[in-house]
Amino acid sequence: MRSRLIPVATALAVATSTALMMAPTSTAAPAAGGDSSAKLTNTNFAFTATGYGTLVEGGMVPADSGTTGFSTIACTNQAGKTRDNYIAEVNVPGLGTISGVRTDVQTRQRKNKVFSLAKHSVADVSILDTPLGSLSITGVSATSRVTYTKSGPDKGFKTATNTSVLGIKLQPAGGLPAQTLPLPTPDQPIEIPGLATISLGKSIEKKNRQGATAYANALFIHVIPTDTTVKVARSAAKLERGAVSGIFNGNSSPVRADVIGDLIRVGRAVNSIMPCTGTDGELKKKSAASVNLADQVVVDGAYSQQRANQVKGRASGTEESGVAKISLGGDALVIEGLQAKVNVVRKGSKVTKNGFTKFVGITAGGQAQELDQLPETIEIPGVGLVKLEFNLKRKTAWGMKVVALRITLLEAGGDDVDSVVNIGEAKLRIQPLGS
C-alpha cells in the first residue's frame, strides 16, 4: 500500500508541533449529554452499543490520555435505552484539538425487529496549530448498526456500517491561501512528511445464527512527532440472542497494569471478556508465553479462560486466570503458580458466588519463603520499594471479583504510588433481566 505524499512548508514545524502535542493536560467543555430512554421493553436479546471521539495509543503521550466523548450501553436486554455525550472542545495529548464531539448509542424494538445502534461524529480535528500553520480534518463520522428481524424477507441478523470524512485543509501561516488536500482512499493513505499519516479506518461486520457485531473507525492518524496512533470516530454495535435467565458481565486477565508513573502501558494482557449471554457452555481460553513490564516485572505462562451457560431459570459462569511464574527484579523475588477463579450462579433472583486464589511457592534471593515471612513492603533491587497484597476479594450483589496478587510500586519514601499491577484477576456478575 503506497502513501500519497503531501509536500508542504508547514511540515517543517516539527519541533514546534511536538511541544504542543505533548501537553499533558486536557480540558473539555461539555455542552450537553446524558441518558434518556423511550419505553423500556425486556427482550431475549443482549444489546451493546459504544462510541468515542478519539483514542490515543502509544508513543510519547501520557498514559491516561484515554478516550474523548465516550458513551456506552453495555450488556442489557432492554430495548428503548439511549445514551448520548457531547463535548464542545477538548485538547488531546499527542494529537491537538478536537471540537464538536458527539456520540449517540441506542437499543430499540420496533414491530418485529430489534436493533443496536452507535453513531459518532467529530466536527473538527486540529492536528497542528503553530505560528507556521495548521492542519484540520472536518466532518468525521462513523455509524454501526446491528438488527434482528423476526420474520419477512429480512429475517435474521443484519449488519451495517458507514464512515465519512468531509475534508482535510492545510492553512499555511503568513496569510497564504488555504489548501484543500485530497482525501485518503482505502489503499492510499495521505502522508504529510514530518507531521502525520492519515489513513481511512476499518469497518468489520460479523454475524452467525446467535448474534452479530459491527465496528467502524472513520480515521487512523499516525502523528509522527509524538509517534502516536489516534483513532478518530469509533462506533460499535452488538446484538446476541439467548438472554433467558440473566446478563453476564465479567472478564479474566492474568496481568493488568494501572500505570501512574513510567513503568509501561500494557492495560490488560491476555484479557478474556465474557459475552453478554455467555459462551453456550464452551470453555474459551487465551494464553501468552511471556509478558514483560520494562524488565521490572516479568510474567511467564500467562493464561485466562471462561465458561458460561444459561437456560430458563438458571444462569452460571466461571472466570479464571493465572501465571506459571512471576519474577521481580530478575530473580530477586519469584512467585510460582498464581491462580484466581470466580464462580457465579443465578437462579431467579437468588445469586450465589464464590472465589479463590492460590500460589505454589515463593522464593526470595534464591531461598524458599513462607507467605507470613514476607514483609508487606519490601525493597527489590532494580525495581524499588514494592508493596505486596495477596488474595484480595470483593463481593457485590450480583457477583464477585478476586485478585491473586497486587503489586504496588511505590515512589522513594513509600508515600506515593508509581504503578499498580494485578497478577491473576477474575471477576464476574450475572445481572437480572431488565437491568
Short mmCIF file of C-alpha atoms in Angstrom, two decimals:
data_model
loop_
_atom_site.label_atom_id
_atom_site.label_comp_id
_atom_site.label_asym_id
_atom_site.label_seq_id
_atom_site.Cartn_x
_atom_site.Cartn_y
_atom_site.Cartn_z
CA MET A 1 0.00 0.00 0.00
CA ARG A 2 1.55 3.29 -1.15
CA SER A 3 1.10 6.62 0.63
CA ARG A 4 0.27 9.82 -1.19
CA LEU A 5 2.96 12.39 -0.22
CA ILE A 6 1.86 15.95 0.51
CA PRO A 7 4.96 18.21 0.48
CA VAL A 8 4.06 21.31 2.48
CA ALA A 9 6.09 24.04 4.10
CA THR A 10 4.37 23.68 7.43
CA ALA A 11 5.60 20.12 7.73
CA LEU A 12 8.92 21.69 8.72
CA ALA A 13 7.39 22.83 12.02
CA VAL A 14 8.12 19.52 13.72
CA ALA A 15 9.87 20.89 16.77
CA THR A 16 7.13 23.41 17.49
CA SER A 17 4.31 20.92 16.99
CA THR A 18 5.98 18.37 19.26
CA ALA A 19 5.92 20.77 22.16
CA LEU A 20 2.26 21.49 21.57
CA MET A 21 1.08 17.91 21.12
CA MET A 22 2.80 16.61 24.21
CA ALA A 23 0.99 18.93 26.58
CA PRO A 24 0.00 16.51 29.38
CA THR A 25 -3.27 18.19 30.34
CA SER A 26 -6.55 18.30 28.51
CA THR A 27 -9.66 20.30 29.25
CA ALA A 28 -13.15 19.65 27.99
CA ALA A 29 -16.19 21.88 27.86
CA PRO A 30 -19.24 19.60 27.88
CA ALA A 31 -22.18 21.30 26.24
CA ALA A 32 -24.76 18.58 26.64
CA GLY A 33 -25.15 14.88 27.10
CA GLY A 34 -26.73 12.27 29.31
CA ASP A 35 -29.17 9.41 29.46
CA SER A 36 -32.67 9.18 28.08
CA SER A 37 -34.97 6.33 27.28
CA ALA A 38 -38.02 5.51 25.25
CA LYS A 39 -40.39 2.94 26.72
CA LEU A 40 -38.16 0.16 28.11
CA THR A 41 -39.03 -3.32 26.89
CA ASN A 42 -37.46 -6.58 28.06
CA THR A 43 -36.32 -8.85 25.22
CA ASN A 44 -34.49 -12.16 24.80
CA PHE A 45 -31.55 -10.32 23.21
CA ALA A 46 -28.46 -8.75 24.75
CA PHE A 47 -27.62 -5.30 23.36
CA THR A 48 -24.26 -3.48 23.37
CA ALA A 49 -23.52 -0.11 21.77
CA THR A 50 -20.45 2.10 22.26
CA GLY A 51 -18.71 5.06 20.66
CA TYR A 52 -16.00 7.65 21.22
CA GLY A 53 -14.37 10.62 19.50
CA THR A 54 -10.67 9.82 19.79
CA LEU A 55 -8.40 7.22 21.35
CA VAL A 56 -4.66 7.93 21.58
CA GLU A 57 -2.29 4.96 21.78
CA GLY A 58 1.48 4.55 22.12
CA GLY A 59 4.33 6.96 21.67
CA MET A 60 5.25 9.89 23.87
CA VAL A 61 1.87 10.69 25.40
CA PRO A 62 0.57 10.48 28.97
CA ALA A 63 -0.65 7.03 29.96
CA ASP A 64 -4.05 8.44 30.97
CA SER A 65 -4.85 10.09 27.62
CA GLY A 66 -7.79 7.68 27.25
CA THR A 67 -10.87 8.35 25.13
CA THR A 68 -12.87 11.51 24.46
CA GLY A 69 -16.64 11.70 24.11
CA PHE A 70 -17.13 8.12 25.27
CA SER A 71 -20.66 6.74 25.66
CA THR A 72 -21.85 3.16 26.08
CA ILE A 73 -24.78 0.85 26.67
CA ALA A 74 -23.25 -2.42 27.83
CA CYS A 75 -24.90 -5.81 28.18
CA THR A 76 -28.60 -5.10 28.61
CA ASN A 77 -31.66 -6.99 27.40
CA GLN A 78 -33.79 -3.85 27.44
CA ALA A 79 -34.81 -2.12 24.24
CA GLY A 80 -35.55 1.59 24.50
CA LYS A 81 -32.31 2.79 26.09
CA THR A 82 -30.39 5.84 24.86
CA ARG A 83 -27.05 7.31 25.94
CA ASP A 84 -25.50 10.41 24.45
CA ASN A 85 -22.45 12.58 25.00
CA TYR A 86 -21.36 15.91 23.58
CA ILE A 87 -18.09 17.80 24.09
CA ALA A 88 -17.65 21.27 22.61
CA GLU A 89 -13.85 21.21 22.59
CA VAL A 90 -11.00 19.20 24.12
CA ASN A 91 -7.20 19.26 23.88
CA VAL A 92 -5.97 15.72 23.20
CA PRO A 93 -2.33 14.90 24.15
CA GLY A 94 -0.45 13.51 21.16
CA LEU A 95 -2.95 14.90 18.65
CA GLY A 96 -4.01 18.51 19.09
CA THR A 97 -7.57 19.86 19.48
CA ILE A 98 -10.91 18.30 18.57
CA SER A 99 -14.27 20.03 18.66
CA GLY A 100 -17.92 19.12 18.24
CA VAL A 101 -17.58 15.57 19.57
CA ARG A 102 -20.96 13.83 19.62
CA THR A 103 -21.88 10.24 20.50
CA ASP A 104 -25.34 8.64 20.38
CA VAL A 105 -26.00 4.99 21.27
CA GLN A 106 -29.40 3.28 21.31
CA THR A 107 -31.23 -0.01 21.79
CA ARG A 108 -34.66 -0.28 20.14
CA GLN A 109 -37.54 -2.62 19.36
CA ARG A 110 -39.95 -1.80 16.53
CA LYS A 111 -42.70 -4.17 15.42
CA ASN A 112 -40.93 -7.43 14.54
CA LYS A 113 -37.34 -6.20 14.83
CA VAL A 114 -34.79 -5.14 17.41
CA PHE A 115 -31.60 -3.21 16.81
CA SER A 116 -28.48 -1.82 18.46
CA LEU A 117 -27.14 1.46 17.05
CA ALA A 118 -23.99 3.54 17.66
CA LYS A 119 -23.28 6.85 15.95
CA HIS A 120 -20.28 9.09 16.43
CA SER A 121 -19.20 12.34 14.82
CA VAL A 122 -16.35 14.83 15.23
CA ALA A 123 -16.85 18.26 13.68
CA ASP A 124 -13.17 19.23 13.54
CA VAL A 125 -9.76 17.68 14.31
CA SER A 126 -6.87 20.15 14.51
CA ILE A 127 -3.65 18.16 14.22
CA LEU A 128 -1.27 21.10 14.10
CA ASP A 129 -1.56 24.67 15.28
CA THR A 130 1.74 26.59 15.36
CA PRO A 131 2.95 30.00 14.23
CA LEU A 132 3.85 28.33 10.94
CA GLY A 133 0.44 26.92 10.09
CA SER A 134 -2.33 24.46 10.92
CA LEU A 135 -3.91 21.28 9.59
CA SER A 136 -7.52 20.35 10.21
CA ILE A 137 -9.86 17.49 9.32
CA THR A 138 -13.59 18.22 9.27
CA GLY A 139 -16.81 16.22 9.29
CA VAL A 140 -15.57 12.85 10.57
CA SER A 141 -18.29 10.30 11.38
CA ALA A 142 -18.84 6.58 11.96
CA THR A 143 -22.07 4.61 12.33
CA SER A 144 -22.60 0.95 13.25
CA ARG A 145 -25.92 -0.89 13.37
CA VAL A 146 -26.98 -4.48 14.07
CA THR A 147 -30.59 -5.57 13.50
CA TYR A 148 -32.55 -8.77 14.08
CA THR A 149 -35.82 -9.21 12.17
CA LYS A 150 -38.17 -11.96 13.34
CA SER A 151 -39.91 -12.60 10.01
CA GLY A 152 -40.18 -11.44 6.41
CA PRO A 153 -37.62 -11.03 3.62
CA ASP A 154 -35.04 -9.51 6.01
CA LYS A 155 -35.41 -12.27 8.60
CA GLY A 156 -32.35 -12.87 10.80
CA PHE A 157 -29.36 -10.74 11.73
CA LYS A 158 -28.22 -7.85 9.54
CA THR A 159 -25.23 -5.53 9.97
CA ALA A 160 -24.37 -2.14 8.51
CA THR A 161 -21.50 0.34 8.92
CA ASN A 162 -20.77 3.73 7.41
CA THR A 163 -17.87 6.18 7.73
CA SER A 164 -17.28 9.58 6.16
CA VAL A 165 -14.79 12.45 6.11
CA LEU A 166 -15.83 15.86 4.78
CA GLY A 167 -12.42 17.40 4.12
CA ILE A 168 -8.76 17.96 5.01
CA LYS A 169 -7.43 21.50 4.93
CA LEU A 170 -3.92 22.93 5.28
CA GLN A 171 -3.73 26.55 6.40
CA PRO A 172 -0.21 27.95 5.90
CA ALA A 173 0.94 30.80 8.12
CA GLY A 174 1.54 34.33 6.91
CA GLY A 175 -1.81 34.79 5.23
CA LEU A 176 -1.13 32.35 2.40
CA PRO A 177 -4.20 30.76 0.79
CA ALA A 178 -5.59 27.61 2.43
CA GLN A 179 -5.02 24.34 0.59
CA THR A 180 -7.64 21.57 0.35
CA LEU A 181 -5.86 18.24 0.41
CA PRO A 182 -7.14 15.05 -1.28
CA LEU A 183 -8.91 12.55 0.96
CA PRO A 184 -7.25 9.20 1.65
CA THR A 185 -8.60 6.15 -0.14
CA PRO A 186 -8.77 2.57 1.19
CA ASP A 187 -5.47 1.67 -0.48
CA GLN A 188 -3.72 5.05 -0.40
CA PRO A 189 -3.17 7.00 2.85
CA ILE A 190 -2.24 10.69 2.88
CA GLU A 191 1.28 11.34 4.16
CA ILE A 192 2.46 14.81 5.24
CA PRO A 193 6.24 14.42 5.75
CA GLY A 194 7.38 15.04 9.30
CA LEU A 195 3.84 15.57 10.58
CA ALA A 196 1.29 12.81 10.06
CA THR A 197 -0.01 9.92 8.00
CA ILE A 198 -3.81 9.86 7.64
CA SER A 199 -5.49 6.56 6.73
CA LEU A 200 -9.10 5.54 6.34
CA GLY A 201 -10.27 3.42 9.25
CA LYS A 202 -11.60 -0.11 9.08
CA SER A 203 -15.13 -1.47 9.27
CA ILE A 204 -15.81 -5.03 10.45
CA GLU A 205 -19.15 -6.84 10.24
CA LYS A 206 -19.68 -10.35 11.61
CA LYS A 207 -22.76 -12.47 12.12
CA ASN A 208 -23.92 -16.02 12.80
CA ARG A 209 -27.13 -17.65 14.00
CA GLN A 210 -26.63 -16.48 17.58
CA GLY A 211 -25.67 -12.86 17.05
CA ALA A 212 -23.93 -10.13 15.09
CA THR A 213 -21.34 -7.40 15.59
CA ALA A 214 -20.47 -4.24 13.64
CA TYR A 215 -17.45 -1.97 14.20
CA ALA A 216 -16.45 1.19 12.35
CA ASN A 217 -13.45 3.52 12.70
CA ALA A 218 -13.50 6.58 10.45
CA LEU A 219 -9.80 7.52 10.53
CA PHE A 220 -6.41 6.39 11.79
CA ILE A 221 -3.86 9.16 12.25
CA HIS A 222 -0.19 8.45 12.92
CA VAL A 223 1.28 11.61 14.44
CA ILE A 224 4.97 11.48 13.54
CA PRO A 225 6.47 13.93 16.08
CA THR A 226 4.98 12.06 19.05
CA ASP A 227 4.90 8.59 17.40
CA THR A 228 1.29 8.11 18.45
CA THR A 229 -1.66 6.46 16.70
CA VAL A 230 -5.02 8.17 17.04
CA LYS A 231 -8.33 6.52 16.21
CA VAL A 232 -10.95 9.10 15.26
CA ALA A 233 -14.73 8.47 15.38
CA ARG A 234 -15.26 4.91 16.57
CA SER A 235 -18.64 3.17 16.78
CA ALA A 236 -19.53 -0.40 17.72
CA ALA A 237 -22.83 -2.28 17.98
CA LYS A 238 -23.57 -5.84 19.04
CA LEU A 239 -26.68 -7.98 19.38
CA GLU A 240 -26.84 -11.51 20.86
CA ARG A 241 -29.78 -13.83 21.28
CA GLY A 242 -30.23 -16.17 24.25
CA ALA A 243 -30.81 -13.88 27.25
CA VAL A 244 -33.36 -16.05 29.07
CA SER A 245 -32.17 -16.00 32.72
CA GLY A 246 -29.57 -13.27 33.14
CA ILE A 247 -26.95 -10.99 31.59
CA PHE A 248 -23.27 -11.86 32.09
CA ASN A 249 -20.67 -9.19 32.73
CA GLY A 250 -17.10 -10.18 33.53
CA ASN A 251 -13.55 -10.75 32.46
CA SER A 252 -10.36 -12.53 33.47
CA SER A 253 -6.81 -11.32 32.95
CA PRO A 254 -3.53 -12.72 34.28
CA VAL A 255 -1.86 -9.28 34.14
CA ARG A 256 -3.36 -5.82 34.48
CA ALA A 257 -1.21 -2.73 34.92
CA ASP A 258 -2.63 0.61 36.05
CA VAL A 259 0.22 2.98 35.30
CA ILE A 260 0.69 6.29 37.02
CA GLY A 261 4.46 6.51 36.59
CA ASP A 262 6.69 5.32 33.77
CA LEU A 263 6.56 1.52 34.17
CA ILE A 264 4.76 0.60 30.94
CA ARG A 265 1.43 1.00 29.22
CA VAL A 266 0.03 -2.52 28.90
CA GLY A 267 -3.52 -2.31 30.26
CA ARG A 268 -4.84 -5.86 30.45
CA ALA A 269 -2.78 -8.68 28.92
CA VAL A 270 -4.42 -11.91 27.63
CA ASN A 271 -7.79 -10.45 28.59
CA SER A 272 -10.92 -12.60 28.19
CA ILE A 273 -14.21 -10.67 28.10
CA MET A 274 -17.39 -12.61 28.82
CA PRO A 275 -20.08 -12.35 26.11
CA CYS A 276 -23.33 -10.85 27.43
CA THR A 277 -25.23 -14.11 27.00
CA GLY A 278 -22.35 -16.43 27.96
CA THR A 279 -20.34 -18.94 25.92
CA ASP A 280 -23.09 -21.55 25.46
CA GLY A 281 -21.21 -23.84 27.85
CA GLU A 282 -17.99 -23.75 25.82
CA LEU A 283 -14.65 -23.30 27.62
CA LYS A 284 -12.74 -20.47 25.92
CA LYS A 285 -9.01 -20.00 26.57
CA LYS A 286 -6.28 -17.46 25.85
CA SER A 287 -2.58 -17.62 26.67
CA ALA A 288 0.78 -15.86 26.29
CA ALA A 289 4.26 -17.26 26.76
CA SER A 290 5.55 -14.10 28.44
CA VAL A 291 4.54 -10.58 29.47
CA ASN A 292 7.43 -8.19 30.18
CA LEU A 293 6.80 -4.92 32.03
CA ALA A 294 10.02 -2.95 31.41
CA ASP A 295 12.14 -5.82 32.82
CA GLN A 296 10.95 -4.93 36.32
CA VAL A 297 8.04 -7.39 36.41
CA VAL A 298 8.24 -10.43 34.09
CA VAL A 299 5.41 -12.95 33.83
CA ASP A 300 5.72 -16.41 32.25
CA GLY A 301 2.92 -18.81 31.28
CA ALA A 302 0.01 -16.36 31.46
CA TYR A 303 -3.49 -17.60 30.68
CA SER A 304 -7.17 -16.75 31.05
CA GLN A 305 -10.27 -18.85 30.49
CA GLN A 306 -14.03 -18.62 30.90
CA ARG A 307 -17.22 -20.62 30.58
CA ALA A 308 -20.88 -19.62 30.98
CA ASN A 309 -24.29 -21.01 30.11
CA GLN A 310 -27.93 -20.22 30.73
CA VAL A 311 -31.24 -22.00 30.40
CA LYS A 312 -34.68 -20.93 31.51
CA GLY A 313 -34.49 -20.23 35.25
CA ARG A 314 -30.73 -20.71 35.68
CA ALA A 315 -27.50 -19.00 34.59
CA SER A 316 -23.97 -19.91 35.68
CA GLY A 317 -20.46 -18.88 34.79
CA THR A 318 -16.76 -19.07 35.65
CA GLU A 319 -13.84 -16.69 35.08
CA GLU A 320 -10.25 -17.83 35.73
CA SER A 321 -6.74 -16.53 35.14
CA GLY A 322 -3.22 -17.32 36.29
CA VAL A 323 0.50 -17.34 35.62
CA ALA A 324 3.14 -20.06 35.90
CA LYS A 325 5.73 -17.66 37.30
CA ILE A 326 6.27 -14.01 38.08
CA SER A 327 9.76 -12.54 38.62
CA LEU A 328 10.53 -9.14 40.12
CA GLY A 329 13.98 -7.59 39.72
CA GLY A 330 15.34 -10.52 37.75
CA ASP A 331 15.03 -13.40 40.22
CA ALA A 332 15.21 -11.28 43.38
CA LEU A 333 11.62 -12.32 44.13
CA VAL A 334 9.89 -15.20 42.33
CA ILE A 335 6.31 -16.38 42.89
CA GLU A 336 5.08 -19.51 41.13
CA GLY A 337 1.68 -20.96 40.27
CA LEU A 338 -0.60 -17.95 40.87
CA GLN A 339 -4.27 -18.52 40.10
CA ALA A 340 -7.58 -16.66 40.56
CA LYS A 341 -11.08 -18.03 39.95
CA VAL A 342 -14.68 -16.84 40.39
CA ASN A 343 -17.90 -18.89 40.12
CA VAL A 344 -21.36 -17.30 39.99
CA VAL A 345 -24.81 -18.94 39.71
CA ARG A 346 -28.16 -17.16 39.34
CA LYS A 347 -31.47 -18.96 39.95
CA GLY A 348 -34.27 -16.47 39.56
CA SER A 349 -33.50 -13.62 41.97
CA LYS A 350 -31.04 -15.66 44.06
CA VAL A 351 -27.32 -15.32 43.29
CA THR A 352 -24.58 -17.46 44.82
CA LYS A 353 -20.91 -16.72 44.28
CA ASN A 354 -17.54 -17.90 45.46
CA GLY A 355 -13.94 -17.25 44.54
CA PHE A 356 -10.47 -18.36 45.46
CA THR A 357 -6.83 -17.58 44.78
CA LYS A 358 -3.70 -19.66 45.31
CA PHE A 359 0.03 -19.85 44.64
CA VAL A 360 2.52 -22.72 44.70
CA GLY A 361 5.63 -21.14 46.18
CA ILE A 362 7.71 -18.02 46.88
CA THR A 363 11.47 -17.61 46.51
CA ALA A 364 13.36 -14.52 47.69
CA GLY A 365 17.07 -14.24 46.89
CA GLY A 366 17.10 -17.92 45.92
CA GLN A 367 15.63 -19.03 49.28
CA ALA A 368 12.17 -20.54 49.72
CA GLN A 369 9.84 -18.33 51.77
CA GLU A 370 6.52 -18.72 53.55
CA LEU A 371 3.93 -16.04 52.96
CA ASP A 372 3.96 -14.91 56.58
CA GLN A 373 7.73 -14.39 56.34
CA LEU A 374 7.38 -11.69 53.70
CA PRO A 375 7.01 -8.11 54.92
CA GLU A 376 4.13 -6.19 53.35
CA THR A 377 6.57 -3.67 51.85
CA ILE A 378 9.99 -4.74 50.59
CA GLU A 379 12.90 -3.21 48.64
CA ILE A 380 13.71 -5.12 45.44
CA PRO A 381 16.95 -4.34 43.54
CA GLY A 382 16.23 -2.87 40.12
CA VAL A 383 12.56 -2.32 40.98
CA GLY A 384 12.48 -0.24 44.14
CA LEU A 385 10.03 -0.21 47.03
CA VAL A 386 7.19 -2.68 46.47
CA LYS A 387 4.00 -3.45 48.40
CA LEU A 388 2.59 -6.99 48.02
CA GLU A 389 -1.05 -7.91 48.72
CA PHE A 390 -2.34 -11.48 48.29
CA ASN A 391 -5.85 -12.95 47.99
CA LEU A 392 -7.96 -9.82 47.51
CA LYS A 393 -11.70 -10.48 47.30
CA ARG A 394 -14.74 -8.26 46.85
CA LYS A 395 -18.37 -9.42 46.68
CA THR A 396 -21.18 -7.48 45.03
CA ALA A 397 -24.93 -8.07 44.91
CA TRP A 398 -24.69 -9.98 41.63
CA GLY A 399 -21.15 -11.35 41.61
CA MET A 400 -17.57 -11.25 42.81
CA LYS A 401 -14.04 -10.10 41.97
CA VAL A 402 -10.76 -11.69 43.13
CA VAL A 403 -7.09 -10.77 42.65
CA ALA A 404 -4.39 -13.31 43.42
CA LEU A 405 -1.60 -10.74 43.87
CA ARG A 406 -1.49 -6.94 43.75
CA ILE A 407 1.95 -5.37 43.32
CA THR A 408 2.14 -1.67 44.12
CA LEU A 409 5.34 0.06 43.03
CA LEU A 410 5.98 2.97 45.37
CA GLU A 411 7.96 6.14 44.93
CA ALA A 412 11.02 6.70 47.13
CA GLY A 413 9.85 7.14 50.71
CA GLY A 414 6.83 4.89 50.21
CA ASP A 415 4.15 7.59 50.38
CA ASP A 416 3.27 7.93 46.69
CA VAL A 417 2.16 5.23 44.22
CA ASP A 418 4.05 4.85 40.93
CA SER A 419 2.21 1.89 39.35
CA VAL A 420 -0.17 -0.91 40.32
CA VAL A 421 -0.02 -4.37 38.74
CA ASN A 422 -2.64 -7.08 39.37
CA ILE A 423 -1.49 -10.65 38.76
CA GLY A 424 -4.31 -13.18 38.43
CA GLU A 425 -7.55 -11.19 38.20
CA ALA A 426 -11.06 -12.61 37.71
CA LYS A 427 -14.46 -11.01 38.04
CA LEU A 428 -17.99 -11.98 37.07
CA ARG A 429 -21.51 -10.88 37.78
CA ILE A 430 -24.84 -12.09 36.43
CA GLN A 431 -27.32 -9.26 36.19
CA PRO A 432 -31.08 -9.87 36.28
CA LEU A 433 -33.05 -9.48 33.10
CA GLY A 434 -34.37 -5.95 32.80
CA SER A 435 -31.15 -4.30 34.01
#
